[in-house]
PDB file of C-alpha atoms in Angstrom:
ATOM      1  CA  MET A 186      -7.956 -72.683  35.723  1.00 48.00           C
ATOM      2  CA  LYS A 187      -4.297 -73.542  34.104  1.00 49.00           C
ATOM      3  CA  GLN A 188      -6.040 -75.407  31.154  1.00 51.00           C
ATOM      4  CA  HIS A 189      -8.229 -72.169  30.352  1.00 49.00           C
ATOM      5  CA  LEU A 190      -5.002 -70.229  30.698  1.00 43.00           C
ATOM      6  CA  ILE A 191      -3.464 -72.290  28.440  1.00 43.00           C
ATOM      7  CA  THR A 192      -6.174 -72.257  25.924  1.00 42.00           C
ATOM      8  CA  LEU A 193      -6.442 -68.247  25.990  1.00 39.00           C
ATOM      9  CA  LEU A 194      -2.365 -68.077  24.993  1.00 39.00           C
ATOM     10  CA  ALA A 195      -2.731 -70.222  22.063  1.00 40.00           C
ATOM     11  CA  VAL A 196      -5.964 -67.916  20.676  1.00 36.00           C
ATOM     12  CA  GLY A 197      -3.911 -64.908  21.536  1.00 39.00           C
ATOM     13  CA  LEU A 198      -1.063 -66.151  19.422  1.00 39.00           C
ATOM     14  CA  CYS A 199      -3.369 -67.091  16.348  1.00 39.00           C
ATOM     15  CA  VAL A 200      -4.743 -63.454  16.368  1.00 37.00           C
ATOM     16  CA  PRO A 201      -5.013 -61.778  12.987  1.00 40.00           C
ATOM     17  CA  THR A 202      -3.386 -58.649  12.277  1.00 45.00           C
ATOM     18  CA  LEU A 203      -4.660 -57.965   8.648  1.00 49.00           C
ATOM     19  CA  TYR A 204      -7.985 -58.566   7.116  1.00 48.00           C
ATOM     20  CA  GLY A 205      -7.968 -61.670   9.453  1.00 47.00           C
ATOM     21  CA  GLN A 206      -5.224 -63.194   8.408  1.00 52.00           C
ATOM     22  CA  THR A 207      -1.568 -63.498   9.658  1.00 48.00           C
ATOM     23  CA  PRO A 208       0.972 -61.307   8.312  1.00 61.00           C
ATOM     24  CA  ALA A 209       2.925 -62.079   5.102  1.00 88.00           C
ATOM     25  CA  SER A 210       5.953 -60.952   3.499  1.00 96.00           C
ATOM     26  CA  GLY A 211       7.226 -60.524   0.174  1.00 97.00           C
ATOM     27  CA  LYS A 212       7.459 -58.566  -3.381  1.00 97.00           C
ATOM     28  CA  ILE A 213       5.219 -57.203  -5.721  1.00 98.00           C
ATOM     29  CA  THR A 214       6.807 -56.380  -9.325  1.00 98.00           C
ATOM     30  CA  TYR A 215       5.054 -53.777 -11.364  1.00 98.00           C
ATOM     31  CA  GLU A 216       6.161 -52.851 -15.107  1.00 97.00           C
ATOM     32  CA  GLY A 217       5.021 -49.124 -15.562  1.00 95.00           C
ATOM     33  CA  MET A 218       4.628 -46.772 -18.806  1.00 94.00           C
ATOM     34  CA  ARG A 219       4.000 -43.181 -18.771  1.00 90.00           C
ATOM     35  CA  GLN A 220       4.136 -40.858 -21.361  1.00 88.00           C
ATOM     36  CA  ILE A 221       6.160 -37.976 -20.986  1.00 78.00           C
ATOM     37  CA  ASP A 222       5.184 -34.836 -20.491  1.00 64.00           C
ATOM     38  CA  ARG A 223       7.165 -32.206 -22.332  1.00 55.00           C
ATOM     39  CA  SER A 224       5.925 -29.104 -20.485  1.00 56.00           C
ATOM     40  CA  GLN A 225       7.659 -30.396 -17.570  1.00 51.00           C
ATOM     41  CA  THR A 226      10.850 -30.938 -19.519  1.00 51.00           C
ATOM     42  CA  ARG A 227      13.681 -28.378 -19.012  1.00 50.00           C
ATOM     43  CA  MET A 228      16.682 -28.016 -20.421  1.00 49.00           C
ATOM     44  CA  VAL A 229      19.921 -25.897 -19.690  1.00 51.00           C
ATOM     45  CA  ILE A 230      21.689 -24.163 -22.860  1.00 49.00           C
ATOM     46  CA  ASN A 231      24.698 -22.271 -22.390  1.00 50.00           C
ATOM     47  CA  GLY A 232      23.648 -21.432 -18.749  1.00 48.00           C
ATOM     48  CA  GLN A 233      20.250 -20.352 -19.444  1.00 53.00           C
ATOM     49  CA  GLU A 234      16.956 -22.888 -18.504  1.00 54.00           C
ATOM     50  CA  VAL A 235      14.708 -23.384 -21.030  1.00 54.00           C
ATOM     51  CA  GLN A 236      11.589 -25.206 -22.020  1.00 56.00           C
ATOM     52  CA  PRO A 237      12.053 -27.136 -25.625  1.00 55.00           C
ATOM     53  CA  GLY A 238      10.004 -25.747 -28.065  1.00 55.00           C
ATOM     54  CA  SER A 239       9.730 -22.339 -26.316  1.00 56.00           C
ATOM     55  CA  PRO A 240      10.402 -19.185 -28.177  1.00 56.00           C
ATOM     56  CA  GLY A 241      14.159 -19.309 -28.732  1.00 54.00           C
ATOM     57  CA  ALA A 242      14.684 -22.561 -27.604  1.00 51.00           C
ATOM     58  CA  PRO A 243      15.236 -25.740 -29.749  1.00 53.00           C
ATOM     59  CA  ASP A 244      12.971 -28.588 -29.846  1.00 50.00           C
ATOM     60  CA  ALA A 245      13.438 -31.842 -27.671  1.00 49.00           C
ATOM     61  CA  PRO A 246      16.759 -33.623 -28.177  1.00 52.00           C
ATOM     62  CA  GLU A 247      16.815 -35.901 -31.109  1.00 50.00           C
ATOM     63  CA  GLY A 248      15.850 -39.192 -29.714  1.00 50.00           C
ATOM     64  CA  MET A 249      14.167 -38.105 -26.986  1.00 52.00           C
ATOM     65  CA  PRO A 250      11.152 -41.063 -25.644  1.00 56.00           C
ATOM     66  CA  GLU A 251       7.466 -40.090 -26.127  1.00 78.00           C
ATOM     67  CA  VAL A 252       7.036 -42.779 -23.429  1.00 82.00           C
ATOM     68  CA  MET A 253       9.120 -43.720 -20.080  1.00 87.00           C
ATOM     69  CA  SER A 254       9.118 -47.139 -19.111  1.00 92.00           C
ATOM     70  CA  PHE A 255       9.948 -48.323 -15.516  1.00 93.00           C
ATOM     71  CA  THR A 256       9.976 -51.324 -12.707  1.00 96.00           C
ATOM     72  CA  GLN A 257       8.542 -50.681  -9.538  1.00 96.00           C
ATOM     73  CA  LYS A 258       8.420 -52.823  -6.493  1.00 97.00           C
ATOM     74  CA  LEU A 259       6.428 -52.815  -3.127  1.00 98.00           C
ATOM     75  CA  VAL A 260       8.820 -55.320  -0.533  1.00 98.00           C
ATOM     76  CA  PHE A 261       6.742 -55.957   2.482  1.00 98.00           C
ATOM     77  CA  SER A 262       7.045 -57.716   5.393  1.00 97.00           C
ATOM     78  CA  GLY A 263       4.572 -57.683   8.526  1.00 93.00           C
ATOM     79  CA  THR A 264       2.673 -54.759   8.359  1.00 95.00           C
ATOM     80  CA  MET A 265       5.472 -52.547   7.007  1.00 97.00           C
ATOM     81  CA  ALA A 266       6.581 -51.607   3.164  1.00 98.00           C
ATOM     82  CA  LYS A 267       8.693 -50.095   1.372  1.00 98.00           C
ATOM     83  CA  GLU A 268       8.638 -49.222  -2.552  1.00 97.00           C
ATOM     84  CA  GLU A 269      11.639 -49.443  -4.982  1.00 96.00           C
ATOM     85  CA  ARG A 270      11.895 -47.803  -8.262  1.00 89.00           C
ATOM     86  CA  ASP A 271      14.351 -48.469 -10.627  1.00 82.00           C
ATOM     87  CA  ARG A 272      14.265 -44.782 -11.935  1.00 57.00           C
ATOM     88  CA  PRO A 273      15.396 -41.587 -10.565  1.00 46.00           C
ATOM     89  CA  GLN A 274      12.842 -39.599  -8.817  1.00 44.00           C
ATOM     90  CA  GLY A 275      13.839 -36.402 -10.849  1.00 45.00           C
ATOM     91  CA  GLY A 276      16.672 -34.805 -12.837  1.00 45.00           C
ATOM     92  CA  MET A 277      17.619 -32.158 -15.720  1.00 45.00           C
ATOM     93  CA  MET A 278      19.006 -32.317 -19.041  1.00 47.00           C
ATOM     94  CA  PHE A 279      21.859 -29.838 -19.981  1.00 46.00           C
ATOM     95  CA  ARG A 280      22.864 -29.022 -23.579  1.00 49.00           C
ATOM     96  CA  ARG A 281      26.008 -26.965 -24.821  1.00 48.00           C
ATOM     97  CA  GLN A 282      26.485 -25.713 -28.284  1.00 47.00           C
ATOM     98  CA  GLY A 283      29.582 -26.638 -29.890  1.00 47.00           C
ATOM     99  CA  GLY A 284      32.196 -29.223 -28.729  1.00 45.00           C
ATOM    100  CA  ASP A 285      35.655 -30.498 -30.530  1.00 46.00           C
ATOM    101  CA  GLY A 286      34.525 -33.952 -30.519  1.00 42.00           C
ATOM    102  CA  GLY A 287      37.568 -35.267 -28.414  1.00 44.00           C
ATOM    103  CA  ALA A 288      37.841 -37.433 -25.565  1.00 43.00           C
ATOM    104  CA  GLY A 289      35.486 -36.872 -22.811  1.00 44.00           C
ATOM    105  CA  GLY A 290      32.183 -37.531 -24.876  1.00 44.00           C
ATOM    106  CA  GLY A 291      31.880 -34.326 -26.625  1.00 47.00           C
ATOM    107  CA  SER A 292      30.477 -33.692 -29.987  1.00 46.00           C
ATOM    108  CA  ARG A 293      31.423 -32.791 -33.037  1.00 47.00           C
ATOM    109  CA  GLU A 294      31.714 -29.082 -34.012  1.00 49.00           C
ATOM    110  CA  GLY A 295      28.469 -27.038 -33.990  1.00 48.00           C
ATOM    111  CA  ARG A 296      26.706 -29.892 -32.580  1.00 48.00           C
ATOM    112  CA  PRO A 297      25.394 -29.825 -29.214  1.00 48.00           C
ATOM    113  CA  THR A 298      26.814 -31.766 -26.032  1.00 51.00           C
ATOM    114  CA  GLY A 299      24.398 -32.815 -23.272  1.00 52.00           C
ATOM    115  CA  MET A 300      24.330 -34.658 -19.942  1.00 51.00           C
ATOM    116  CA  ARG A 301      21.501 -35.676 -17.562  1.00 53.00           C
ATOM    117  CA  MET A 302      22.188 -34.742 -13.977  1.00 58.00           C
ATOM    118  CA  THR A 303      20.235 -35.798 -10.553  1.00 62.00           C
ATOM    119  CA  PRO A 304      19.641 -33.722  -7.634  1.00 67.00           C
ATOM    120  CA  PRO A 305      21.444 -34.073  -4.546  1.00 70.00           C
ATOM    121  CA  PHE A 306      18.714 -35.877  -2.744  1.00 79.00           C
ATOM    122  CA  ASP A 307      16.774 -39.242  -2.565  1.00 86.00           C
ATOM    123  CA  GLN A 308      13.005 -39.853  -1.497  1.00 89.00           C
ATOM    124  CA  GLN A 309      11.813 -43.210  -0.412  1.00 94.00           C
ATOM    125  CA  THR A 310       8.847 -44.011   0.409  1.00 97.00           C
ATOM    126  CA  TYR A 311       7.675 -46.626   3.337  1.00 98.00           C
ATOM    127  CA  LEU A 312       3.982 -47.722   4.471  1.00 98.00           C
ATOM    128  CA  ASP A 313       2.378 -48.539   7.493  1.00 97.00           C
ATOM    129  CA  LEU A 314       0.015 -51.156   6.155  1.00 96.00           C
ATOM    130  CA  ALA A 315      -2.002 -51.463   9.496  1.00 94.00           C
ATOM    131  CA  ASN A 316      -2.685 -47.749   9.962  1.00 95.00           C
ATOM    132  CA  ARG A 317      -2.529 -46.951   6.410  1.00 95.00           C
ATOM    133  CA  GLN A 318       0.016 -44.374   6.700  1.00 96.00           C
ATOM    134  CA  ARG A 319       2.406 -43.866   4.035  1.00 97.00           C
ATOM    135  CA  ILE A 320       5.922 -42.347   5.099  1.00 97.00           C
ATOM    136  CA  ASP A 321       8.122 -40.326   2.985  1.00 97.00           C
ATOM    137  CA  VAL A 322      11.991 -40.096   3.919  1.00 96.00           C
ATOM    138  CA  LEU A 323      14.139 -37.731   2.364  1.00 94.00           C
ATOM    139  CA  VAL A 324      17.606 -37.864   2.678  1.00 91.00           C
ATOM    140  CA  VAL A 325      19.424 -34.867   1.691  1.00 86.00           C
ATOM    141  CA  LYS A 326      23.359 -35.207   0.501  1.00 80.00           C
ATOM    142  CA  LYS A 327      25.418 -32.235   1.612  1.00 75.00           C
ATOM    143  CA  ASP A 328      28.911 -33.749   0.864  1.00 73.00           C
ATOM    144  CA  SER A 329      30.735 -37.461   0.255  1.00 71.00           C
ATOM    145  CA  THR A 330      30.059 -38.054   4.039  1.00 73.00           C
ATOM    146  CA  VAL A 331      27.421 -35.942   5.882  1.00 71.00           C
ATOM    147  CA  THR A 332      23.425 -36.570   5.135  1.00 83.00           C
ATOM    148  CA  ASP A 333      20.329 -35.028   7.023  1.00 90.00           C
ATOM    149  CA  ILE A 334      17.545 -37.156   7.014  1.00 93.00           C
ATOM    150  CA  TYR A 335      14.113 -36.177   7.310  1.00 96.00           C
ATOM    151  CA  ARG A 336      10.520 -37.974   7.572  1.00 97.00           C
ATOM    152  CA  SER A 337       7.029 -36.879   7.242  1.00 97.00           C
ATOM    153  CA  GLU A 338       3.654 -39.044   7.568  1.00 96.00           C
ATOM    154  CA  LYS A 339       0.442 -38.777   5.701  1.00 95.00           C
ATOM    155  CA  PRO A 340      -2.384 -41.048   5.785  1.00 95.00           C
ATOM    156  CA  MET A 341      -2.906 -43.244   2.558  1.00 94.00           C
ATOM    157  CA  PRO A 342      -5.282 -40.978   0.041  1.00 93.00           C
ATOM    158  CA  SER A 343      -8.811 -43.050  -1.307  1.00 91.00           C
ATOM    159  CA  ALA A 344      -9.231 -42.797  -4.621  1.00 94.00           C
ATOM    160  CA  ALA A 345     -11.634 -40.230  -5.964  1.00 93.00           C
ATOM    161  CA  ASP A 346     -15.360 -41.275  -7.725  1.00 95.00           C
ATOM    162  CA  TRP A 347     -14.489 -44.618  -6.983  1.00 97.00           C
ATOM    163  CA  THR A 348     -17.313 -46.981  -8.845  1.00 97.00           C
ATOM    164  CA  ALA A 349     -17.023 -50.849  -7.940  1.00 96.00           C
ATOM    165  CA  SER A 350     -18.045 -53.491 -10.788  1.00 96.00           C
ATOM    166  CA  ASP A 351     -18.548 -57.279 -10.521  1.00 96.00           C
ATOM    167  CA  LYS A 352     -16.178 -58.111 -13.571  1.00 97.00           C
ATOM    168  CA  THR A 353     -13.090 -59.192 -12.686  1.00 98.00           C
ATOM    169  CA  ARG A 354      -9.755 -61.055 -14.511  1.00 97.00           C
ATOM    170  CA  LYS A 355      -6.616 -62.792 -13.216  1.00 97.00           C
ATOM    171  CA  ILE A 356      -3.610 -61.024 -13.105  1.00 98.00           C
ATOM    172  CA  ALA A 357      -0.025 -62.403 -11.862  1.00 97.00           C
ATOM    173  CA  GLY A 358      -1.961 -65.286 -10.497  1.00 96.00           C
ATOM    174  CA  TYR A 359      -4.722 -63.436  -8.481  1.00 98.00           C
ATOM    175  CA  VAL A 360      -8.416 -62.950  -9.131  1.00 98.00           C
ATOM    176  CA  CYS A 361      -8.758 -59.269  -9.668  1.00 98.00           C
ATOM    177  CA  HIS A 362     -11.786 -56.928  -9.448  1.00 98.00           C
ATOM    178  CA  LYS A 363     -12.516 -53.719 -11.456  1.00 98.00           C
ATOM    179  CA  GLY A 364     -12.980 -50.385 -10.243  1.00 98.00           C
ATOM    180  CA  THR A 365     -12.793 -47.198 -11.736  1.00 97.00           C
ATOM    181  CA  ALA A 366     -11.831 -43.656  -9.978  1.00 97.00           C
ATOM    182  CA  THR A 367     -10.530 -40.082 -11.088  1.00 96.00           C
ATOM    183  CA  ARG A 368      -7.126 -39.128 -10.829  1.00 94.00           C
ATOM    184  CA  ARG A 369      -6.070 -35.387 -12.223  1.00 90.00           C
ATOM    185  CA  LYS A 370      -9.658 -35.057 -14.330  1.00 91.00           C
ATOM    186  CA  GLN A 371      -8.700 -38.281 -15.768  1.00 93.00           C
ATOM    187  CA  THR A 372     -10.452 -41.576 -15.544  1.00 95.00           C
ATOM    188  CA  TYR A 373      -8.854 -44.662 -14.613  1.00 97.00           C
ATOM    189  CA  THR A 374      -9.250 -48.440 -14.707  1.00 98.00           C
ATOM    190  CA  VAL A 375      -8.243 -50.634 -11.470  1.00 98.00           C
ATOM    191  CA  TRP A 376      -7.795 -54.103 -11.326  1.00 98.00           C
ATOM    192  CA  TYR A 377      -7.255 -55.193  -7.409  1.00 98.00           C
ATOM    193  CA  THR A 378      -7.234 -58.663  -5.398  1.00 98.00           C
ATOM    194  CA  THR A 379      -8.582 -58.637  -1.943  1.00 97.00           C
ATOM    195  CA  ASP A 380      -6.499 -62.227  -1.638  1.00 96.00           C
ATOM    196  CA  LEU A 381      -3.594 -60.357   0.330  1.00 95.00           C
ATOM    197  CA  PRO A 382      -3.447 -59.491   3.595  1.00 93.00           C
ATOM    198  CA  PHE A 383      -3.153 -55.475   3.107  1.00 95.00           C
ATOM    199  CA  THR A 384      -4.504 -52.140   1.031  1.00 96.00           C
ATOM    200  CA  TYR A 385      -1.911 -50.469  -1.614  1.00 97.00           C
ATOM    201  CA  SER A 386      -1.568 -48.977  -4.774  1.00 97.00           C
ATOM    202  CA  PRO A 387       1.303 -48.403  -7.030  1.00 96.00           C
ATOM    203  CA  ILE A 388      -0.240 -44.849  -7.715  1.00 96.00           C
ATOM    204  CA  ALA A 389      -1.062 -43.521  -4.090  1.00 95.00           C
ATOM    205  CA  ASP A 390      -4.198 -41.716  -5.249  1.00 95.00           C
ATOM    206  CA  LEU A 391      -5.850 -44.308  -6.856  1.00 96.00           C
ATOM    207  CA  THR A 392      -5.644 -46.632  -3.789  1.00 96.00           C
ATOM    208  CA  PRO A 393      -9.056 -48.682  -3.343  1.00 97.00           C
ATOM    209  CA  PRO A 394     -11.296 -48.972  -0.190  1.00 95.00           C
ATOM    210  CA  LYS A 395      -9.872 -52.410   0.187  1.00 95.00           C
ATOM    211  CA  GLY A 396      -7.339 -54.695  -1.807  1.00 97.00           C
ATOM    212  CA  VAL A 397      -3.680 -54.425  -3.446  1.00 98.00           C
ATOM    213  CA  VAL A 398      -4.079 -52.672  -7.013  1.00 98.00           C
ATOM    214  CA  MET A 399      -2.260 -55.167  -9.772  1.00 98.00           C
ATOM    215  CA  GLN A 400      -2.932 -53.145 -12.947  1.00 98.00           C
ATOM    216  CA  ILE A 401      -3.859 -49.803 -13.578  1.00 97.00           C
ATOM    217  CA  GLU A 402      -4.701 -48.300 -16.754  1.00 96.00           C
ATOM    218  CA  SER A 403      -5.329 -44.700 -18.323  1.00 94.00           C
ATOM    219  CA  ASP A 404      -4.824 -42.781 -21.666  1.00 91.00           C
ATOM    220  CA  ASN A 405      -1.374 -41.678 -20.820  1.00 91.00           C
ATOM    221  CA  GLU A 406      -0.045 -44.035 -18.021  1.00 94.00           C
ATOM    222  CA  SER A 407      -0.129 -47.894 -16.871  1.00 96.00           C
ATOM    223  CA  TYR A 408       0.938 -50.173 -14.135  1.00 97.00           C
ATOM    224  CA  LYS A 409       0.691 -54.104 -14.148  1.00 98.00           C
ATOM    225  CA  ALA A 410       1.837 -56.481 -11.478  1.00 98.00           C
ATOM    226  CA  THR A 411       3.976 -59.556 -13.412  1.00 97.00           C
ATOM    227  CA  GLY A 412       4.984 -61.268 -10.178  1.00 96.00           C
ATOM    228  CA  VAL A 413       4.219 -61.522  -6.704  1.00 97.00           C
ATOM    229  CA  SER A 414       6.724 -63.439  -5.006  1.00 96.00           C
ATOM    230  CA  MET A 415       5.816 -64.567  -1.094  1.00 95.00           C
ATOM    231  CA  GLU A 416       9.249 -65.037   0.231  1.00 95.00           C
ATOM    232  CA  SER A 417      11.031 -64.006   3.739  1.00 96.00           C
ATOM    233  CA  VAL A 418      11.925 -60.202   3.924  1.00 96.00           C
ATOM    234  CA  ALA A 419      13.837 -58.832   6.895  1.00 96.00           C
ATOM    235  CA  GLU A 420      11.686 -56.437   8.787  1.00 94.00           C
ATOM    236  CA  ALA A 421      14.640 -54.053   9.081  1.00 95.00           C
ATOM    237  CA  SER A 422      15.171 -53.515   5.378  1.00 96.00           C
ATOM    238  CA  VAL A 423      11.260 -52.119   5.464  1.00 97.00           C
ATOM    239  CA  GLN A 424      11.623 -49.961   8.286  1.00 97.00           C
ATOM    240  CA  PRO A 425      11.977 -45.874   8.115  1.00 96.00           C
ATOM    241  CA  PRO A 426      15.597 -44.857   9.402  1.00 94.00           C
ATOM    242  CA  LYS A 427      15.531 -44.175  12.947  1.00 93.00           C
ATOM    243  CA  ALA A 428      17.607 -41.278  12.713  1.00 91.00           C
ATOM    244  CA  ALA A 429      15.158 -39.405  10.306  1.00 95.00           C
ATOM    245  CA  LYS A 430      14.029 -36.097  12.115  1.00 95.00           C
ATOM    246  CA  SER A 431      10.212 -35.690  11.628  1.00 96.00           C
ATOM    247  CA  ILE A 432       8.668 -32.688   9.709  1.00 96.00           C
ATOM    248  CA  SER A 433       5.606 -31.818   8.309  1.00 96.00           C
ATOM    249  CA  ALA A 434       4.763 -33.056   4.755  1.00 93.00           C
ATOM    250  CA  ASP A 435       4.562 -29.300   3.633  1.00 94.00           C
ATOM    251  CA  GLU A 436       7.955 -28.555   5.341  1.00 95.00           C
ATOM    252  CA  MET A 437       9.463 -31.381   3.521  1.00 93.00           C
ATOM    253  CA  GLU A 438       7.848 -30.373   0.187  1.00 92.00           C
ATOM    254  CA  GLN A 439       9.326 -26.943   0.427  1.00 91.00           C
ATOM    255  CA  MET A 440      12.748 -28.741   1.365  1.00 89.00           C
ATOM    256  CA  ARG A 441      12.486 -30.807  -1.571  1.00 86.00           C
ATOM    257  CA  ARG A 442      11.590 -27.705  -3.855  1.00 86.00           C
ATOM    258  CA  LYS A 443      14.225 -25.464  -2.395  1.00 85.00           C
ATOM    259  CA  GLY A 444      16.996 -28.212  -2.966  1.00 80.00           C
ATOM    260  CA  MET A 445      15.710 -28.911  -6.628  1.00 79.00           C
ATOM    261  CA  ALA A 446      15.809 -24.789  -7.110  1.00 80.00           C
ATOM    262  CA  ASP A 447      19.635 -25.045  -5.693  1.00 78.00           C
ATOM    263  CA  PHE A 448      20.425 -27.614  -7.845  1.00 77.00           C
ATOM    264  CA  ARG A 449      19.452 -25.891 -10.471  1.00 74.00           C
ATOM    265  CA  GLN A 450      20.854 -22.634  -9.719  1.00 74.00           C
ATOM    266  CA  LYS A 451      24.470 -24.817  -8.996  1.00 73.00           C
ATOM    267  CA  MET A 452      24.000 -26.372 -12.342  1.00 69.00           C
ATOM    268  CA  MET A 453      23.698 -23.491 -14.157  1.00 68.00           C
ATOM    269  CA  GLN A 454      26.225 -21.514 -12.768  1.00 65.00           C
ATOM    270  CA  ASN A 455      28.768 -24.379 -13.348  1.00 63.00           C
ATOM    271  CA  MET A 456      27.775 -24.961 -16.650  1.00 58.00           C
ATOM    272  CA  PRO A 457      30.888 -23.993 -19.175  1.00 56.00           C
ATOM    273  CA  MET A 458      30.131 -21.653 -21.700  1.00 53.00           C
ATOM    274  CA  ARG A 459      31.365 -21.225 -25.051  1.00 49.00           C
ATOM    275  CA  ASN A 460      31.368 -18.457 -27.562  1.00 48.00           C
TER     276      ASN A 460
END
């Protein structure tokens, strides 16, 4: 009887948690590229918010890139993960006509001065890989010492019109299978591997039924895994803040939109005027 108990305990310790494999930890690094949607670009000129190229407004600032490049990482440990991005979640371009060209970054007389401001909140995404849940955390900064933290949960979305293919290719050392899906009326090619013990996509709406996306291609954006590093990751670093207050996804979106509206209003009020 004792021997059977020991055997059962040993088997229990080896019970897999995801896809029949033991938990893993590490990091996947993606290089991304996206065409800039000028229709979503906003500028504030002499206290007025305008869209570049609209009636009475100038074109986009000279030198403004057509394509945005960035790095996105997935850090995972066991059944939890966190997305990390090297770019701000949003921002706004401010311009003012005139300037004296003096200290402080002003321009020469008659030329526009500009700066980019970021909103007073930070949004982070955590993932419960075992239960296929996305956990969004919104950190709202009231001042230099006070912040409010909120969280909302929603299931990982599934790719629409998913079609699998028997084609394969190797990406970042992993054999990947081809699939296609539709997002925002555009067709995406998705390459994913089933050799990692969870399901994930750097674009949530393009999550396959099973597997980790290693490359995504479309006419206006792309992601490609440039490296997968299996390394020790502290579990606490991929856990959402315990102090976060739970709210619905709709409430978080309304809070984010209101925060952006207040931010724009404040920036326009504080924008220096020049005759």
